[in-house]
Short mmCIF file of C-alpha atoms in Angstrom, two decimals:
data_model
loop_
_atom_site.label_atom_id
_atom_site.label_comp_id
_atom_site.label_asym_id
_atom_site.label_seq_id
_atom_site.Cartn_x
_atom_site.Cartn_y
_atom_site.Cartn_z
CA MET A 664 11.13 -60.04 -1.98
CA ASN A 665 8.10 -57.88 -1.66
CA ILE A 666 6.94 -55.76 1.26
CA GLN A 667 4.80 -58.44 2.96
CA GLN A 668 7.43 -61.03 2.65
CA SER A 669 9.99 -58.69 4.31
CA GLU A 670 7.45 -57.92 7.13
CA ILE A 671 6.83 -61.73 7.71
CA LEU A 672 10.49 -62.41 7.79
CA GLU A 673 10.89 -59.68 10.35
CA LEU A 674 8.16 -61.05 12.42
CA VAL A 675 9.47 -64.62 12.32
CA HIS A 676 13.05 -63.36 13.38
CA ARG A 677 11.44 -61.49 16.30
CA HIS A 678 8.84 -63.82 17.67
CA PHE A 679 9.98 -67.36 16.48
CA PRO A 680 13.84 -67.45 16.64
CA GLN A 681 13.59 -71.25 17.24
CA LEU A 682 12.63 -71.57 13.58
CA ALA A 683 16.26 -71.12 12.79
CA GLU A 684 16.80 -72.56 9.19
CA ARG A 685 17.17 -69.75 6.82
CA ALA A 686 15.45 -71.75 4.03
CA LEU A 687 12.38 -72.39 6.40
CA GLN A 688 12.12 -68.68 7.22
CA ASP A 689 12.09 -67.90 3.52
CA GLU A 690 9.38 -70.46 2.88
CA ILE A 691 7.37 -68.87 5.75
CA ALA A 692 7.74 -65.40 4.22
CA GLU A 693 6.83 -66.73 0.64
CA GLY A 694 3.86 -68.87 1.72
CA GLY A 695 2.47 -67.18 4.77
CA GLN A 696 0.18 -64.33 5.02
CA VAL A 697 -0.47 -61.70 7.86
CA PHE A 698 -3.93 -61.55 9.34
CA HIS A 699 -5.35 -59.14 11.85
CA TYR A 700 -8.37 -59.95 14.09
CA GLN A 701 -10.30 -57.68 16.36
CA ALA A 702 -10.97 -58.54 20.05
CA GLU A 703 -13.77 -61.27 20.26
CA GLU A 704 -13.67 -62.08 16.51
CA VAL A 705 -13.75 -65.82 15.78
CA ILE A 706 -10.81 -66.89 13.96
CA MET A 707 -11.79 -70.58 13.65
CA ASP A 708 -15.15 -72.05 14.53
CA PHE A 709 -16.37 -75.49 15.55
CA GLU A 710 -16.94 -77.91 12.47
CA SER A 711 -15.06 -75.82 10.07
CA TYR A 712 -12.12 -77.19 8.09
CA VAL A 713 -8.64 -75.96 9.14
CA LYS A 714 -7.03 -73.91 6.22
CA MET A 715 -4.03 -72.49 7.94
CA VAL A 716 -1.73 -72.99 10.95
CA PRO A 717 -1.50 -69.63 13.06
CA LEU A 718 1.86 -68.29 14.30
CA ILE A 719 0.85 -65.68 16.75
CA VAL A 720 2.86 -62.44 16.86
CA ASP A 721 0.82 -60.13 18.78
CA GLY A 722 -2.39 -60.28 20.86
CA SER A 723 -3.99 -63.40 22.63
CA ILE A 724 -6.24 -66.10 21.45
CA LYS A 725 -8.48 -68.49 23.62
CA VAL A 726 -9.17 -71.91 22.54
CA THR A 727 -12.53 -73.49 23.62
CA ARG A 728 -14.32 -76.92 23.29
CA GLU A 729 -18.09 -77.33 22.87
CA ASP A 730 -20.23 -79.85 24.73
CA GLU A 731 -22.11 -81.74 21.99
CA ARG A 732 -25.04 -82.35 24.38
CA ASP A 733 -25.90 -78.92 25.51
CA GLY A 734 -23.79 -76.48 23.46
CA LYS A 735 -21.93 -75.23 26.51
CA GLU A 736 -18.23 -74.20 26.05
CA MET A 737 -15.19 -74.65 28.18
CA ILE A 738 -11.88 -72.98 27.96
CA LEU A 739 -9.04 -75.28 27.08
CA TYR A 740 -6.11 -72.67 27.06
CA PHE A 741 -4.91 -69.40 26.06
CA LEU A 742 -2.24 -68.58 23.27
CA GLY A 743 0.10 -65.72 23.12
CA PRO A 744 2.77 -64.26 21.01
CA GLY A 745 5.47 -66.89 19.93
CA GLU A 746 2.88 -69.70 20.12
CA THR A 747 0.72 -71.68 17.78
CA CYS A 748 -2.39 -73.75 18.19
CA SER A 749 -1.12 -77.41 18.22
CA MET A 750 -4.71 -78.75 17.91
CA SER A 751 -4.91 -77.20 14.42
CA PHE A 752 -1.96 -79.30 13.38
CA THR A 753 -3.98 -82.55 14.03
CA CYS A 754 -6.97 -81.21 12.16
CA CYS A 755 -5.02 -80.09 9.16
CA MET A 756 -2.85 -83.21 8.87
CA MET A 757 -5.93 -85.51 8.95
CA ASN A 758 -8.09 -83.15 6.98
CA LYS A 759 -10.86 -83.29 9.62
CA LYS A 760 -13.29 -80.65 10.81
CA SER A 761 -12.23 -78.63 13.85
CA GLN A 762 -13.45 -79.69 17.33
CA ILE A 763 -12.37 -76.37 18.84
CA ARG A 764 -13.05 -72.64 18.48
CA THR A 765 -10.32 -70.02 18.40
CA GLN A 766 -11.25 -66.51 19.24
CA ALA A 767 -9.23 -63.26 19.69
CA VAL A 768 -9.15 -62.10 23.27
CA GLU A 769 -7.71 -58.76 22.23
CA ASP A 770 -6.80 -57.26 18.81
CA THR A 771 -4.47 -60.12 17.44
CA THR A 772 -1.96 -60.41 14.58
CA LEU A 773 -0.87 -63.77 13.25
CA ILE A 774 0.90 -65.33 10.25
CA GLY A 775 -1.22 -67.89 8.65
CA ILE A 776 0.60 -70.81 7.04
CA PRO A 777 -1.40 -72.89 4.48
CA ILE A 778 -1.87 -76.34 5.55
CA ARG A 779 -0.14 -77.72 2.30
CA TYR A 780 3.19 -76.94 3.76
CA MET A 781 2.82 -79.01 6.96
CA ASP A 782 3.85 -82.51 5.79
CA ALA A 783 6.89 -81.36 3.68
CA TRP A 784 8.27 -79.06 6.65
CA MET A 785 7.99 -81.87 9.14
CA SER A 786 10.52 -84.01 7.07
CA ARG A 787 12.67 -81.15 5.75
CA TYR A 788 13.24 -78.81 8.70
CA GLN A 789 14.27 -80.10 12.10
CA SER A 790 13.48 -76.73 13.83
CA TRP A 791 9.93 -76.99 12.47
CA LYS A 792 9.59 -80.48 13.68
CA ASN A 793 10.85 -79.50 17.05
CA PHE A 794 8.51 -76.61 17.27
CA VAL A 795 5.53 -78.62 16.39
CA MET A 796 6.31 -81.40 18.94
CA GLN A 797 7.20 -78.83 21.74
CA SER A 798 3.83 -77.13 21.07
CA TYR A 799 2.04 -80.36 21.35
CA ASP A 800 3.89 -81.28 24.55
CA ALA A 801 3.14 -77.81 26.13
CA LYS A 802 -0.59 -77.74 25.30
CA MET A 803 -1.11 -81.44 26.08
CA MET A 804 0.19 -80.72 29.67
CA GLU A 805 -2.21 -77.65 29.78
CA LEU A 806 -4.97 -79.96 28.82
CA VAL A 807 -4.16 -82.41 31.55
CA ARG A 808 -4.07 -79.54 34.08
CA VAL A 809 -7.52 -78.45 32.85
CA LEU A 810 -8.85 -82.01 33.38
CA ASP A 811 -7.22 -82.14 36.84
CA SER A 812 -8.82 -78.79 37.69
CA VAL A 813 -12.30 -79.82 36.62
CA ALA A 814 -11.98 -83.05 38.42
CA PHE A 815 -10.29 -82.23 41.63
CA GLU A 816 -10.34 -78.47 42.33
CA ASP A 817 -12.99 -76.09 43.65
CA MET A 818 -14.27 -73.22 41.44
CA ASP A 819 -12.30 -70.52 43.28
CA ARG A 820 -9.09 -72.29 42.48
CA ARG A 821 -10.04 -72.81 38.87
CA LEU A 822 -10.93 -69.05 38.61
CA GLN A 823 -7.61 -68.09 39.94
CA LYS A 824 -5.84 -70.22 37.44
CA TYR A 825 -8.05 -68.88 34.59
CA LEU A 826 -7.24 -65.21 35.61
CA ARG A 827 -3.54 -65.78 35.76
CA ALA A 828 -3.45 -67.60 32.35
CA ARG A 829 -5.51 -65.02 30.76
CA ALA A 830 -3.17 -62.32 32.23
CA LYS A 831 -0.03 -64.20 31.05
CA SER A 832 -1.33 -64.50 27.46
CA ILE A 833 -1.79 -60.83 27.17
CA GLY A 834 1.20 -59.65 29.15
CA THR A 835 -0.68 -57.53 31.69
CA ARG A 836 -2.26 -57.82 35.09
CA GLU A 837 -5.29 -55.69 34.01
CA LEU A 838 -8.03 -57.85 32.31
CA GLN A 839 -10.92 -56.30 30.24
CA VAL A 840 -13.47 -59.08 30.67
CA THR A 841 -17.02 -59.54 31.95
CA HIS A 842 -18.18 -61.80 34.61
CA GLN A 843 -20.43 -63.52 32.07
CA GLU A 844 -17.58 -64.23 29.77
CA ILE A 845 -15.61 -65.86 32.55
CA ALA A 846 -18.65 -67.89 33.56
CA SER A 847 -19.08 -69.02 30.04
CA ASP A 848 -15.37 -70.06 29.65
CA LEU A 849 -15.41 -71.97 32.99
CA ASN A 850 -18.96 -73.41 32.41
CA ALA A 851 -20.28 -71.88 35.58
CA SER A 852 -23.09 -69.31 36.47
CA ARG A 853 -22.43 -65.72 36.36
CA GLU A 854 -23.63 -65.33 39.89
CA ALA A 855 -21.19 -67.74 41.10
CA ILE A 856 -18.22 -66.01 39.28
CA SER A 857 -19.36 -62.79 40.64
CA ARG A 858 -19.52 -64.03 44.14
CA LEU A 859 -16.01 -65.64 43.91
CA LEU A 860 -14.44 -62.41 42.34
CA LYS A 861 -15.95 -60.31 45.33
CA LYS A 862 -14.29 -62.82 47.54
CA LEU A 863 -10.94 -62.52 45.89
CA GLU A 864 -11.30 -58.79 45.99
CA ASN A 865 -12.12 -58.91 49.76
CA ILE A 866 -8.82 -60.74 50.53
CA GLY A 867 -6.62 -58.47 48.35
CA GLU A 868 -6.16 -60.94 45.38
CA VAL A 869 -7.97 -58.72 42.74
CA GLU A 870 -9.33 -55.23 42.21
CA LEU A 871 -12.72 -55.10 40.46
CA GLY A 872 -14.09 -52.27 38.08
CA ARG A 873 -16.65 -52.14 35.31
CA ASN A 874 -15.75 -55.07 32.98
CA ARG A 875 -12.14 -54.90 34.46
CA ILE A 876 -10.23 -57.08 36.75
CA LYS A 877 -6.74 -56.19 38.04
CA LEU A 878 -4.70 -59.01 39.43
CA LEU A 879 -2.88 -57.74 42.68
CA SER A 880 -0.94 -60.87 43.42
CA GLU A 881 1.05 -63.63 41.60
#
């Protein structure tokens, strides 16, 4: 086993203990590759073919969807260590182009698994099958919450949920993010987001700085 395989095996043990079969861990170490992305770097773009499934070991990724009519984007969910992008499974299993964009929120490290392993592992390893299905279930519920939020909640409530989700994905209450980025993620105007953030600051929910937001409450 070479140095990279040993590194991947250690990362799997630390961040994906649910992938319990030793044979599966060995195959991940042999077939996977460690990738590093800088903050704001696009990992997978719209209309590209999915070539790998990511296992995130450090950092945070946001997943967005583009409106075909006007090109505006909307945040779907965030991903953090120990997670994978369940929507990439669908694209790679059906060999279709991606309908989402994944982008690093902060410097991010992941293990990329080539898509050729997906079919075999689903039938060969129960822990991999469980991992895939649980990822689908968790992110499907997040998508339902996003739809509910857009349909039924005011923008201030959506903003609060967005800030909490982003903070959870990176494991800190202090966010390095611009008002414009938040506005783009929520498909809102920058002015509206700035006004709502000031309102949250006035009631003691957040502390605002230059391209910085600190959450003060749960």
